[in-house]
mmCIF file of C-alpha atoms in Angstrom:
data_model
loop_
_atom_site.group_PDB
_atom_site.id
_atom_site.type_symbol
_atom_site.label_atom_id
_atom_site.label_comp_id
_atom_site.label_asym_id
_atom_site.label_seq_id
_atom_site.Cartn_x
_atom_site.Cartn_y
_atom_site.Cartn_z
ATOM 1 C CA UNK A 1 5.880 -3.546 22.424
ATOM 2 C CA UNK A 2 6.579 0.062 20.324
ATOM 3 C CA UNK A 3 2.461 2.068 19.686
ATOM 4 C CA UNK A 4 1.916 1.769 16.353
ATOM 5 C CA UNK A 5 0.000 5.286 14.632
ATOM 6 C CA UNK A 6 -2.500 4.322 11.490
ATOM 7 C CA UNK A 7 -3.338 6.778 9.233
ATOM 8 C CA UNK A 8 -5.983 5.446 7.056
ATOM 9 C CA UNK A 9 -9.273 6.003 5.775
ATOM 10 C CA UNK A 10 -7.958 5.537 2.580
ATOM 11 C CA UNK A 11 -10.003 3.654 2.244
ATOM 12 C CA UNK A 12 -12.022 2.267 5.226
ATOM 13 C CA UNK A 13 -12.052 -1.350 3.575
ATOM 14 C CA UNK A 14 -8.804 -1.736 3.519
ATOM 15 C CA UNK A 15 -7.718 -0.219 7.469
ATOM 16 C CA UNK A 16 -9.741 -2.815 8.498
ATOM 17 C CA UNK A 17 -7.106 -4.946 6.268
ATOM 18 C CA UNK A 18 -4.979 -3.421 8.854
ATOM 19 C CA UNK A 19 -6.073 -3.740 11.761
ATOM 20 C CA UNK A 20 -6.589 -7.157 11.609
ATOM 21 C CA UNK A 21 -3.822 -8.132 10.314
ATOM 22 C CA UNK A 22 -1.725 -6.754 12.675
ATOM 23 C CA UNK A 23 -2.935 -7.369 15.572
ATOM 24 C CA UNK A 24 -3.395 -11.228 14.969
ATOM 25 C CA UNK A 25 0.478 -10.646 13.650
ATOM 26 C CA UNK A 26 1.183 -9.333 16.950
ATOM 27 C CA UNK A 27 -0.711 -12.288 18.554
ATOM 28 C CA UNK A 28 0.933 -15.479 16.451
ATOM 29 C CA UNK A 29 4.137 -14.639 17.800
ATOM 30 C CA UNK A 30 3.104 -13.570 21.634
ATOM 31 C CA UNK A 31 0.440 -15.978 22.057
ATOM 32 C CA UNK A 32 -2.205 -15.272 24.709
ATOM 33 C CA UNK A 33 -4.604 -12.358 23.979
ATOM 34 C CA UNK A 34 -1.985 -10.350 23.354
ATOM 35 C CA UNK A 35 -2.819 -7.149 20.316
ATOM 36 C CA UNK A 36 -0.944 -4.734 19.005
ATOM 37 C CA UNK A 37 -0.958 -1.172 20.486
ATOM 38 C CA UNK A 38 -2.077 0.945 18.028
ATOM 39 C CA UNK A 39 -4.040 3.848 17.177
ATOM 40 C CA UNK A 40 -6.749 4.425 14.448
ATOM 41 C CA UNK A 41 -6.684 8.338 12.889
ATOM 42 C CA UNK A 42 -9.465 7.596 9.967
ATOM 43 C CA UNK A 43 -9.713 10.079 7.269
ATOM 44 C CA UNK A 44 -12.393 11.020 5.531
ATOM 45 C CA UNK A 45 -11.880 9.796 1.796
ATOM 46 C CA UNK A 46 -14.544 12.078 0.862
ATOM 47 C CA UNK A 47 -12.423 14.888 1.469
ATOM 48 C CA UNK A 48 -9.409 13.448 -0.348
ATOM 49 C CA UNK A 49 -11.697 12.759 -3.450
ATOM 50 C CA UNK A 50 -12.702 16.832 -3.486
ATOM 51 C CA UNK A 51 -8.920 17.743 -2.973
ATOM 52 C CA UNK A 52 -7.362 14.935 -4.836
ATOM 53 C CA UNK A 53 -4.682 13.551 -4.295
ATOM 54 C CA UNK A 54 -1.873 15.936 -5.468
ATOM 55 C CA UNK A 55 -4.061 18.184 -2.946
ATOM 56 C CA UNK A 56 -4.458 16.434 0.155
ATOM 57 C CA UNK A 57 -1.294 16.956 1.991
ATOM 58 C CA UNK A 58 -2.420 19.131 4.184
ATOM 59 C CA UNK A 59 -4.873 16.027 5.481
ATOM 60 C CA UNK A 60 -2.251 14.282 5.700
ATOM 61 C CA UNK A 61 0.252 16.026 7.497
ATOM 62 C CA UNK A 62 -1.766 16.958 9.288
ATOM 63 C CA UNK A 63 -3.315 13.242 10.491
ATOM 64 C CA UNK A 64 1.018 12.298 11.264
ATOM 65 C CA UNK A 65 1.501 15.351 13.134
ATOM 66 C CA UNK A 66 -1.724 14.643 15.587
ATOM 67 C CA UNK A 67 -1.302 10.674 15.627
ATOM 68 C CA UNK A 68 2.365 12.002 16.829
ATOM 69 C CA UNK A 69 1.468 14.358 19.206
ATOM 70 C CA UNK A 70 -0.598 11.122 20.841
ATOM 71 C CA UNK A 71 2.876 9.357 21.865
ATOM 72 C CA UNK A 72 2.921 6.783 18.857
ATOM 73 C CA UNK A 73 6.439 4.779 17.943
ATOM 74 C CA UNK A 74 5.993 4.921 14.221
ATOM 75 C CA UNK A 75 2.574 6.112 11.850
ATOM 76 C CA UNK A 76 1.912 4.055 8.723
ATOM 77 C CA UNK A 77 -0.210 4.995 5.612
ATOM 78 C CA UNK A 78 -2.643 3.540 5.483
ATOM 79 C CA UNK A 79 -2.210 3.672 1.269
ATOM 80 C CA UNK A 80 0.186 2.726 -1.256
ATOM 81 C CA UNK A 81 -0.887 6.580 -2.949
ATOM 82 C CA UNK A 82 -0.394 8.324 0.475
ATOM 83 C CA UNK A 83 3.198 7.424 0.325
ATOM 84 C CA UNK A 84 2.999 9.988 -2.658
ATOM 85 C CA UNK A 85 3.855 12.218 0.809
ATOM 86 C CA UNK A 86 5.596 9.349 3.127
ATOM 87 C CA UNK A 87 8.890 11.630 2.176
ATOM 88 C CA UNK A 88 8.539 15.218 2.634
ATOM 89 C CA UNK A 89 5.993 14.405 6.025
ATOM 90 C CA UNK A 90 8.889 12.623 7.157
ATOM 91 C CA UNK A 91 11.041 15.845 7.415
ATOM 92 C CA UNK A 92 7.932 17.059 9.570
ATOM 93 C CA UNK A 93 7.584 14.187 11.758
ATOM 94 C CA UNK A 94 10.877 12.516 14.359
ATOM 95 C CA UNK A 95 9.269 9.375 14.299
ATOM 96 C CA UNK A 96 9.858 7.136 11.636
ATOM 97 C CA UNK A 97 7.218 6.454 8.934
ATOM 98 C CA UNK A 98 6.331 2.358 8.182
ATOM 99 C CA UNK A 99 7.454 2.397 4.199
ATOM 100 C CA UNK A 100 5.080 0.633 2.174
ATOM 101 C CA UNK A 101 7.257 0.513 -1.141
ATOM 102 C CA UNK A 102 10.532 -0.318 1.239
ATOM 103 C CA UNK A 103 8.567 -3.204 2.416
ATOM 104 C CA UNK A 104 8.277 -4.502 -0.966
ATOM 105 C CA UNK A 105 10.911 -4.075 -2.641
ATOM 106 C CA UNK A 106 12.886 -5.624 -0.109
ATOM 107 C CA UNK A 107 10.325 -8.881 -0.310
ATOM 108 C CA UNK A 108 11.077 -8.283 -3.880
ATOM 109 C CA UNK A 109 14.393 -7.830 -3.969
ATOM 110 C CA UNK A 110 14.890 -11.293 -1.871
ATOM 111 C CA UNK A 111 13.213 -13.599 -4.348
ATOM 112 C CA UNK A 112 15.471 -12.579 -7.140
ATOM 113 C CA UNK A 113 13.199 -10.551 -8.936
ATOM 114 C CA UNK A 114 13.896 -7.549 -11.411
ATOM 115 C CA UNK A 115 11.315 -6.341 -12.901
ATOM 116 C CA UNK A 116 7.727 -6.588 -11.668
ATOM 117 C CA UNK A 117 4.011 -5.005 -13.282
ATOM 118 C CA UNK A 118 2.354 -2.769 -10.959
ATOM 119 C CA UNK A 119 -1.532 -2.838 -10.212
ATOM 120 C CA UNK A 120 -2.540 0.719 -8.757
ATOM 121 C CA UNK A 121 -4.742 2.888 -8.825
ATOM 122 C CA UNK A 122 -3.983 6.074 -11.436
ATOM 123 C CA UNK A 123 -2.269 8.163 -9.406
ATOM 124 C CA UNK A 124 0.345 5.334 -8.410
ATOM 125 C CA UNK A 125 0.717 3.822 -11.482
ATOM 126 C CA UNK A 126 1.951 6.415 -13.120
ATOM 127 C CA UNK A 127 3.145 9.313 -11.289
ATOM 128 C CA UNK A 128 7.332 9.477 -10.555
ATOM 129 C CA UNK A 129 7.162 8.503 -6.247
ATOM 130 C CA UNK A 130 6.492 5.061 -6.588
ATOM 131 C CA UNK A 131 8.756 4.340 -9.612
ATOM 132 C CA UNK A 132 11.962 6.115 -8.183
ATOM 133 C CA UNK A 133 11.490 4.315 -4.660
ATOM 134 C CA UNK A 134 11.355 1.073 -6.400
ATOM 135 C CA UNK A 135 14.378 2.383 -8.420
ATOM 136 C CA UNK A 136 16.234 2.448 -6.058
ATOM 137 C CA UNK A 137 16.550 -1.075 -4.987
ATOM 138 C CA UNK A 138 17.497 -1.827 -8.899
ATOM 139 C CA UNK A 139 13.613 -2.781 -9.723
ATOM 140 C CA UNK A 140 12.179 -1.502 -12.729
ATOM 141 C CA UNK A 141 8.433 -1.741 -13.071
ATOM 142 C CA UNK A 142 5.495 -2.153 -15.992
ATOM 143 C CA UNK A 143 2.075 -0.265 -15.749
ATOM 144 C CA UNK A 144 -0.239 -0.587 -18.371
ATOM 145 C CA UNK A 145 0.427 0.198 -21.832
ATOM 146 C CA UNK A 146 -3.426 1.690 -22.348
ATOM 147 C CA UNK A 147 -4.612 4.487 -20.937
ATOM 148 C CA UNK A 148 -8.406 2.890 -21.389
ATOM 149 C CA UNK A 149 -7.448 -0.291 -19.195
ATOM 150 C CA UNK A 150 -5.603 2.509 -16.597
ATOM 151 C CA UNK A 151 -9.117 4.172 -15.990
ATOM 152 C CA UNK A 152 -10.821 1.194 -15.795
ATOM 153 C CA UNK A 153 -8.734 -0.393 -12.434
ATOM 154 C CA UNK A 154 -8.643 3.531 -11.588
ATOM 155 C CA UNK A 155 -12.451 3.342 -11.336
ATOM 156 C CA UNK A 156 -12.774 -0.511 -10.053
ATOM 157 C CA UNK A 157 -10.173 0.466 -7.403
ATOM 158 C CA UNK A 158 -12.635 3.869 -6.499
ATOM 159 C CA UNK A 159 -16.248 2.841 -6.891
ATOM 160 C CA UNK A 160 -16.153 -0.652 -5.842
ATOM 161 C CA UNK A 161 -13.277 -1.756 -3.403
ATOM 162 C CA UNK A 162 -13.355 1.401 -1.728
ATOM 163 C CA UNK A 163 -16.985 0.641 -1.094
ATOM 164 C CA UNK A 164 -16.328 -2.488 -0.096
ATOM 165 C CA UNK A 165 -17.691 -4.289 -3.594
ATOM 166 C CA UNK A 166 -16.586 -6.360 -5.053
ATOM 167 C CA UNK A 167 -17.235 -8.718 -8.719
ATOM 168 C CA UNK A 168 -16.392 -11.239 -10.744
ATOM 169 C CA UNK A 169 -16.164 -9.696 -13.780
ATOM 170 C CA UNK A 170 -14.215 -7.053 -12.228
ATOM 171 C CA UNK A 171 -11.867 -9.659 -11.033
ATOM 172 C CA UNK A 172 -11.370 -11.188 -14.238
ATOM 173 C CA UNK A 173 -10.648 -8.585 -16.322
ATOM 174 C CA UNK A 174 -6.560 -8.122 -12.741
ATOM 175 C CA UNK A 175 -5.900 -10.731 -14.222
ATOM 176 C CA UNK A 176 -5.733 -10.234 -17.493
ATOM 177 C CA UNK A 177 -4.130 -7.313 -16.715
ATOM 178 C CA UNK A 178 -1.899 -9.107 -14.770
ATOM 179 C CA UNK A 179 -1.921 -11.828 -17.457
ATOM 180 C CA UNK A 180 -0.847 -9.195 -20.181
ATOM 181 C CA UNK A 181 2.174 -7.671 -17.947
ATOM 182 C CA UNK A 182 3.884 -10.927 -17.237
ATOM 183 C CA UNK A 183 3.727 -11.103 -21.381
ATOM 184 C CA UNK A 184 5.508 -7.525 -21.544
ATOM 185 C CA UNK A 185 8.076 -9.713 -19.220
ATOM 186 C CA UNK A 186 7.447 -8.856 -15.783
ATOM 187 C CA UNK A 187 8.241 -11.488 -13.501
ATOM 188 C CA UNK A 188 5.727 -11.112 -11.372
ATOM 189 C CA UNK A 189 2.858 -8.465 -9.886
ATOM 190 C CA UNK A 190 3.162 -6.249 -7.238
ATOM 191 C CA UNK A 191 -0.648 -5.490 -5.495
ATOM 192 C CA UNK A 192 0.467 -2.038 -5.687
ATOM 193 C CA UNK A 193 -3.425 -0.280 -4.327
ATOM 194 C CA UNK A 194 -4.344 -1.889 -0.397
ATOM 195 C CA UNK A 195 -7.415 -2.553 -2.164
ATOM 196 C CA UNK A 196 -6.672 -4.881 -4.554
ATOM 197 C CA UNK A 197 -6.023 -8.079 -1.957
ATOM 198 C CA UNK A 198 -9.576 -7.896 -1.612
ATOM 199 C CA UNK A 199 -9.615 -9.330 -5.160
ATOM 200 C CA UNK A 200 -7.094 -10.852 -6.534
ATOM 201 C CA UNK A 201 -4.155 -13.146 -5.062
ATOM 202 C CA UNK A 202 -1.146 -14.932 -4.371
ATOM 203 C CA UNK A 203 -4.043 -18.228 -5.388
ATOM 204 C CA UNK A 204 -5.362 -17.131 -8.584
ATOM 205 C CA UNK A 205 -1.902 -17.164 -10.468
ATOM 206 C CA UNK A 206 1.312 -19.481 -11.043
ATOM 207 C CA UNK A 207 3.591 -16.464 -10.555
ATOM 208 C CA UNK A 208 4.671 -14.167 -8.455
ATOM 209 C CA UNK A 209 2.697 -12.121 -6.265
ATOM 210 C CA UNK A 210 3.838 -9.326 -4.386
ATOM 211 C CA UNK A 211 1.146 -8.274 -2.062
ATOM 212 C CA UNK A 212 1.483 -4.870 -0.330
ATOM 213 C CA UNK A 213 -0.746 -5.072 2.193
ATOM 214 C CA UNK A 214 0.293 -7.970 3.686
ATOM 215 C CA UNK A 215 3.835 -7.029 3.351
ATOM 216 C CA UNK A 216 3.634 -3.814 5.136
ATOM 217 C CA UNK A 217 2.117 -5.987 8.039
ATOM 218 C CA UNK A 218 4.218 -7.890 8.641
ATOM 219 C CA UNK A 219 7.169 -5.156 8.172
ATOM 220 C CA UNK A 220 4.776 -3.570 10.758
ATOM 221 C CA UNK A 221 4.625 -6.302 13.369
ATOM 222 C CA UNK A 222 7.952 -6.525 13.156
ATOM 223 C CA UNK A 223 8.498 -3.247 14.865
ATOM 224 C CA UNK A 224 6.461 -3.338 16.681
ATOM 225 C CA UNK A 225 7.626 -5.837 18.442
ATOM 226 C CA UNK A 226 11.916 -5.454 17.414
ATOM 227 C CA UNK A 227 11.426 -8.943 16.161
ATOM 228 C CA UNK A 228 13.519 -7.728 12.468
ATOM 229 C CA UNK A 229 14.839 -4.606 11.197
ATOM 230 C CA UNK A 230 11.464 -3.050 8.728
ATOM 231 C CA UNK A 231 11.251 -0.696 6.656
ATOM 232 C CA UNK A 232 11.575 2.778 8.362
ATOM 233 C CA UNK A 233 11.889 5.869 6.032
ATOM 234 C CA UNK A 234 15.608 7.731 6.414
ATOM 235 C CA UNK A 235 14.826 10.718 5.489
#
């Protein structure tokens, strides 16, 4: 089994889902008491919030290099927004990053969809790194048109989901945001933040929903057991 280095804490609530999902995935395939070999470097999300995401490259790079020095076989950034730096970090380390956007894009391609709506942090929705990576797979994305809606999504992710707070009111809002994207021509919805699946999931909709955390975990398990070709970086 290959050893996985998880760079988490961004936020700790979604890192729990990664740890649980990876171990459950390994056990489903191997049975018995088998579980994942992994190392977790849990960043202080408060440090990133104080520096802001765009100024947090050194924090995330240091975490990746620390985990690499332990002797893992691949690195996982346990947040969509952290993939803002994935390609640059890949050039600084000697082991692959299992890329969440590449993993999600491969699953969207399998479904035959070409245009999807994206819900995520403000950085993920508005900055080019997510759009550009999906464009490599000929996938177009739509994001909410209203800055007010984008700000509300960011608020819920940061101030509620990042603290493990789940409310029916916020769930209702996210369902409405998703349905608006579908009404504008999206064929499915990407949950492009690792906290969002705490709030909404496939059973809440009658159109395809791509849970990037779940998809990412599946690719991590496949890499660890060398059962399929995962979405590793090739930078």
